[in-house]
CSV table of C-alpha atoms in Angstrom, one decimal:
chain,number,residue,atom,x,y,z
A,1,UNK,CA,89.0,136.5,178.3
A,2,UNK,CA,91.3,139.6,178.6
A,3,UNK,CA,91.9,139.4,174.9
A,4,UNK,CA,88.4,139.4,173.9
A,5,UNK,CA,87.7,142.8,176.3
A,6,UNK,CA,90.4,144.7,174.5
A,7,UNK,CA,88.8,143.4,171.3
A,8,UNK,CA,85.5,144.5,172.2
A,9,UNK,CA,86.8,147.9,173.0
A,10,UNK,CA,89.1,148.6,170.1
A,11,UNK,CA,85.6,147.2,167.7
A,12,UNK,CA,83.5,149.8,169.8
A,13,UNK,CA,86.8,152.7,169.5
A,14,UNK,CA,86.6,152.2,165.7
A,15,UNK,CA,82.8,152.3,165.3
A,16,UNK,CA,82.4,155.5,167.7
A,17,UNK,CA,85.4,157.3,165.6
A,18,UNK,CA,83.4,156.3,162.1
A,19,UNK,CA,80.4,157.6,163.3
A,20,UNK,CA,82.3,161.1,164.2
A,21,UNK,CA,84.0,161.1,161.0
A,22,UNK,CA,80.8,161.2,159.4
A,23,UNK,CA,78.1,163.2,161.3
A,24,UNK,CA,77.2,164.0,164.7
A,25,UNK,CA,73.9,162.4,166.2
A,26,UNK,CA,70.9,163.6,167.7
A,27,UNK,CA,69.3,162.2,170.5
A,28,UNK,CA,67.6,159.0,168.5
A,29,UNK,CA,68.9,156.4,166.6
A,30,UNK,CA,68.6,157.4,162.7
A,31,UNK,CA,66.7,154.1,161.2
A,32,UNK,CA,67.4,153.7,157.1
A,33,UNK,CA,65.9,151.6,155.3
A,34,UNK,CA,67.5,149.2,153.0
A,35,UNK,CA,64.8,149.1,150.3
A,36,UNK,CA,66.0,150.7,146.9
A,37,UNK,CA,64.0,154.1,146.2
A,38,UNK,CA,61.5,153.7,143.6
A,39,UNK,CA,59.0,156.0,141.5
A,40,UNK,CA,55.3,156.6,143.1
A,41,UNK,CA,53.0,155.5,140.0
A,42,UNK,CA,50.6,158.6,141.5
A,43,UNK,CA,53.0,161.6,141.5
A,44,UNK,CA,56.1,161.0,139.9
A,45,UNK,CA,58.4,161.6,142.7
A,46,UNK,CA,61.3,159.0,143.8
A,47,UNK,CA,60.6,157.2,146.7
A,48,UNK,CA,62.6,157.1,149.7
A,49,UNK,CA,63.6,157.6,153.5
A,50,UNK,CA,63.6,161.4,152.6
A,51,UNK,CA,59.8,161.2,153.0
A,52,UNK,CA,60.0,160.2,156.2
A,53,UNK,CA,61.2,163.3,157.9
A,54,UNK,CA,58.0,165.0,156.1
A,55,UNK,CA,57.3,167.6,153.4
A,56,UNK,CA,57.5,171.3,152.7
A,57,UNK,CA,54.4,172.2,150.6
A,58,UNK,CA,53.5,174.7,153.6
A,59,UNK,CA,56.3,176.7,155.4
A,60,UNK,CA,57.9,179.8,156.6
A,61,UNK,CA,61.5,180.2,157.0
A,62,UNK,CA,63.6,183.2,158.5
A,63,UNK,CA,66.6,183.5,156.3
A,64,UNK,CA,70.5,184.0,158.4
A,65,UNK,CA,70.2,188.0,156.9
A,66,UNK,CA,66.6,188.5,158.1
A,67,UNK,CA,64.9,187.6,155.0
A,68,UNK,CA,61.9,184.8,154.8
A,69,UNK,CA,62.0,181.9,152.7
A,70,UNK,CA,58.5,180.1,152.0
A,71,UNK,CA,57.1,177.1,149.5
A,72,UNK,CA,57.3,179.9,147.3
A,73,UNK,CA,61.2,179.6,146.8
A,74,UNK,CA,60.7,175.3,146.2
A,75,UNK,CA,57.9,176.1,144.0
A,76,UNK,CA,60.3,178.3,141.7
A,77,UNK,CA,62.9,175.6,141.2
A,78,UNK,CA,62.7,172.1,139.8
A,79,UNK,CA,64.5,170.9,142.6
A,80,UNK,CA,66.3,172.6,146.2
A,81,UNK,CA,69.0,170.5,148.2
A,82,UNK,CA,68.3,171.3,151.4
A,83,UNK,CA,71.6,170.7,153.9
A,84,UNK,CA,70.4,170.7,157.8
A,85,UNK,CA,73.9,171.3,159.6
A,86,UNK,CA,74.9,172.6,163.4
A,87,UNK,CA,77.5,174.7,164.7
A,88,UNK,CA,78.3,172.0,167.3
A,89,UNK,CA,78.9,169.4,164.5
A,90,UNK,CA,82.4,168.9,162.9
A,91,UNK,CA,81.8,167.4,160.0
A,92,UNK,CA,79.1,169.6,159.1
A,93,UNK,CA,81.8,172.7,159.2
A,94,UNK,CA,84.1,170.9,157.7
A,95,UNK,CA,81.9,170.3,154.2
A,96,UNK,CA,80.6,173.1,153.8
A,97,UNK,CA,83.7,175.0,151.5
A,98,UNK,CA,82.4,171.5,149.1
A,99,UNK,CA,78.8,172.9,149.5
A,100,UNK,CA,79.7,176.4,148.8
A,101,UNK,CA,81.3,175.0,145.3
A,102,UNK,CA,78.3,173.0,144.8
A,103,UNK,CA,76.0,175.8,145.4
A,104,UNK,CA,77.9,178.3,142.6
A,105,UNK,CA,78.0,175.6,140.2
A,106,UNK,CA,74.4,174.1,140.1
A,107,UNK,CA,72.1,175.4,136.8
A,108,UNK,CA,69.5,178.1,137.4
A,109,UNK,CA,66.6,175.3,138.0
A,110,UNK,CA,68.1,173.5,141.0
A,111,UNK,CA,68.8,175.6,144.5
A,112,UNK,CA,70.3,174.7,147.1
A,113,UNK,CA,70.0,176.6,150.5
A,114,UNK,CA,71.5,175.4,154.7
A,115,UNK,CA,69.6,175.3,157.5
A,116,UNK,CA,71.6,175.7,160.7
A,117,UNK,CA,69.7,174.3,163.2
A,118,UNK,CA,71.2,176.1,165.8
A,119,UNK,CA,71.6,179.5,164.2
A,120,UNK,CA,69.0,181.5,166.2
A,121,UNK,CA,70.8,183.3,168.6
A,122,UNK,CA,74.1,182.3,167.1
A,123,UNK,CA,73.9,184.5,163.6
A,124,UNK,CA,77.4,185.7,164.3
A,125,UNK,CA,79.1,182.8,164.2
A,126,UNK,CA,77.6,180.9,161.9
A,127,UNK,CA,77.9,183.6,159.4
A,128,UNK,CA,81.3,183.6,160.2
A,129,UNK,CA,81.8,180.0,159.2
A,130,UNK,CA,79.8,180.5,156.2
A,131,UNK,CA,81.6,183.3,155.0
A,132,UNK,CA,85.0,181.5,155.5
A,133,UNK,CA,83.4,178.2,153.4
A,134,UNK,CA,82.6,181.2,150.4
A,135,UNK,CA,79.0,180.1,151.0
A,136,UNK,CA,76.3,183.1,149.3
A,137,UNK,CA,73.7,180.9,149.2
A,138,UNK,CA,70.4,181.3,151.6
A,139,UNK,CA,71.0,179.9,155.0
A,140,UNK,CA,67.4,179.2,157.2
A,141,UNK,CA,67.4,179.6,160.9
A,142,UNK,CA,64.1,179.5,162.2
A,143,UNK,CA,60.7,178.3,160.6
A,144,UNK,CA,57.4,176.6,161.4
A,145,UNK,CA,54.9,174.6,159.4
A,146,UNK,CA,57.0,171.5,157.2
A,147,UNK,CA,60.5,172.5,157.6
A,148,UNK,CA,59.7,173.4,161.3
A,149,UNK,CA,58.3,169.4,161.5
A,150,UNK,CA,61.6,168.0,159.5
A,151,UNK,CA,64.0,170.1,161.4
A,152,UNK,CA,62.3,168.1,164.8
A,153,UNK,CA,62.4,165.1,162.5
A,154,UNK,CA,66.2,164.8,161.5
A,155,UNK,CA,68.1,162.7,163.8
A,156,UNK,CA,71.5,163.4,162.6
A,157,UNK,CA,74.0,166.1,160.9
A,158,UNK,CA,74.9,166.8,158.6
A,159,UNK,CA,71.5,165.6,156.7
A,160,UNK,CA,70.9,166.7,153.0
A,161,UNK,CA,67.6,166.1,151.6
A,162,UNK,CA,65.9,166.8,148.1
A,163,UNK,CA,62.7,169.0,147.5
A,164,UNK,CA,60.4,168.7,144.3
A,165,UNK,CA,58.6,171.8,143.5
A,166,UNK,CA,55.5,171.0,145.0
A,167,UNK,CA,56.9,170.4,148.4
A,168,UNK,CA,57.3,166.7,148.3
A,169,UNK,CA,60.8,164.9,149.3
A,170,UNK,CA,62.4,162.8,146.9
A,171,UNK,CA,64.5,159.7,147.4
A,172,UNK,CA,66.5,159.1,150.0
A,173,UNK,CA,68.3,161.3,152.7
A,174,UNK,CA,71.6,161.3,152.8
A,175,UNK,CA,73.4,161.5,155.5
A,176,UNK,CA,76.9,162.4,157.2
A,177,UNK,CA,79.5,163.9,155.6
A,178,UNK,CA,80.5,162.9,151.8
A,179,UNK,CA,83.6,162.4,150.3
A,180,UNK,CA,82.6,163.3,147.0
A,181,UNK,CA,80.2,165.4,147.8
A,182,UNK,CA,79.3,167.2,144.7
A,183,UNK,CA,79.3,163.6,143.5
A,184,UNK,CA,77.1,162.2,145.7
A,185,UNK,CA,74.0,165.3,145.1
A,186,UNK,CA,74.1,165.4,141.8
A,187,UNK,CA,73.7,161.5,141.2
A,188,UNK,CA,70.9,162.1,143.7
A,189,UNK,CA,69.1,165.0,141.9
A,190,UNK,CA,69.6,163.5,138.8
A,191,UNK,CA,67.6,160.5,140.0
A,192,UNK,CA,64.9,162.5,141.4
A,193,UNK,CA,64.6,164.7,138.3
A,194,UNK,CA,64.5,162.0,136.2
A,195,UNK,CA,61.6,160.4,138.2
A,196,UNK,CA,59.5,163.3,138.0
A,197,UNK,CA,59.7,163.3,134.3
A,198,UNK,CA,62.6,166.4,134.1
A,199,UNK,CA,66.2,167.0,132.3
A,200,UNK,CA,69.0,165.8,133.7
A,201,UNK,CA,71.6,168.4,135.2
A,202,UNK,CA,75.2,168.7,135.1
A,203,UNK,CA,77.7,171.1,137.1
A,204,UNK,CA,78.8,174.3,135.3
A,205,UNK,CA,82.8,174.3,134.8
């Protein structure tokens, strides 16, 4: 009996130290779903647990340097990889040098931009973790309409999800951290692209 309690505990010690390797939870359990993304026949986008969370074809955002961001921004790109992070979450700090990379290297028709959900009131420091990842890309921290919905939606961090022009979320969301991050998002835009009919990317060198 004594052997199976200290088996029990060194299973749940290994499962609670995976889960903080990989992203910090919210208060809900996250619930993916295990179907493979497919292509909606009516719009063209990629199907999957991204949807979920809700859409972005009607928003404001207040930018990290005072700035607004709106459907405006999407509508301008072919795709935006949106990366919902905290200042209390590890794993979220400790990708985002990889997301700074990403961010310089991506062609002029895919974006990507942060959104610290905790970075009202805390503009200090999370511009100074941003600045010491090389990040220059647009950081959100307060919003209302779709991103205000998702941002009440996500249930863990670091989540990364994937914005069509009109708004709409493609595929699935992908969440914790990544070890091949760069990777990992462009697989994931490339997928979504190609389901709504546009070019495939690939990183600048």
């Amino acid at each position: 009996m004594k052997d199976k309690k200290i088996v029990t505990k060194l299973l749940c010690a290994a499962l609670t130290a995976s889960l903080l390797a990989t992203g910090c939870s919210k208060e809900k359990d996250a619930q993916g779903s295990a179907d493979r993304p497919v292509q909606s026949e009516d719009s063209g986008a990629l199907k999957g647990t991204a949807a979920e969370l809700g859409s972005m074809e009607t928003f404001t955002a207040k930018t990290l340097g005072g700035g607004s961001f709106t459907q405006e921004d999407i509508a301008a790109k072919d795709m935006t990889i949106i990366n919902f992070w905290s200042l209390m979450c590890g794993p979220c700090i400790d990708e985002m040098p990889a997301l700074a990379a990403l961010e310089k290297a991506l062609p002029d028709n895919v974006g990507l931009v942060t959104v610290c959900l905790d970075g009202a009131g805390n503009e200090k420091i999370a511009e100074t973790i941003l600045d010491e990842a090389g990040y220059e890309g647009e950081t959100l921290i307060s919003g209302d309409g779709g991103i205000e919905d998702i941002c009440e939606n996500i249930q863990y961090t670091p989540t990364t999800v994937l914005v069509d022009a009109a708004g709409n979320l493609a595929g699935d969301a992908i969440i914790g951290g990544q070890e091949d991050l760069s990777g990992t998002f462009l697989a994931a835009v490339n997928a979504a692209l190609e389901a709504g009919g546009k070019e495939e990317i690939s990183l600048e060198r």
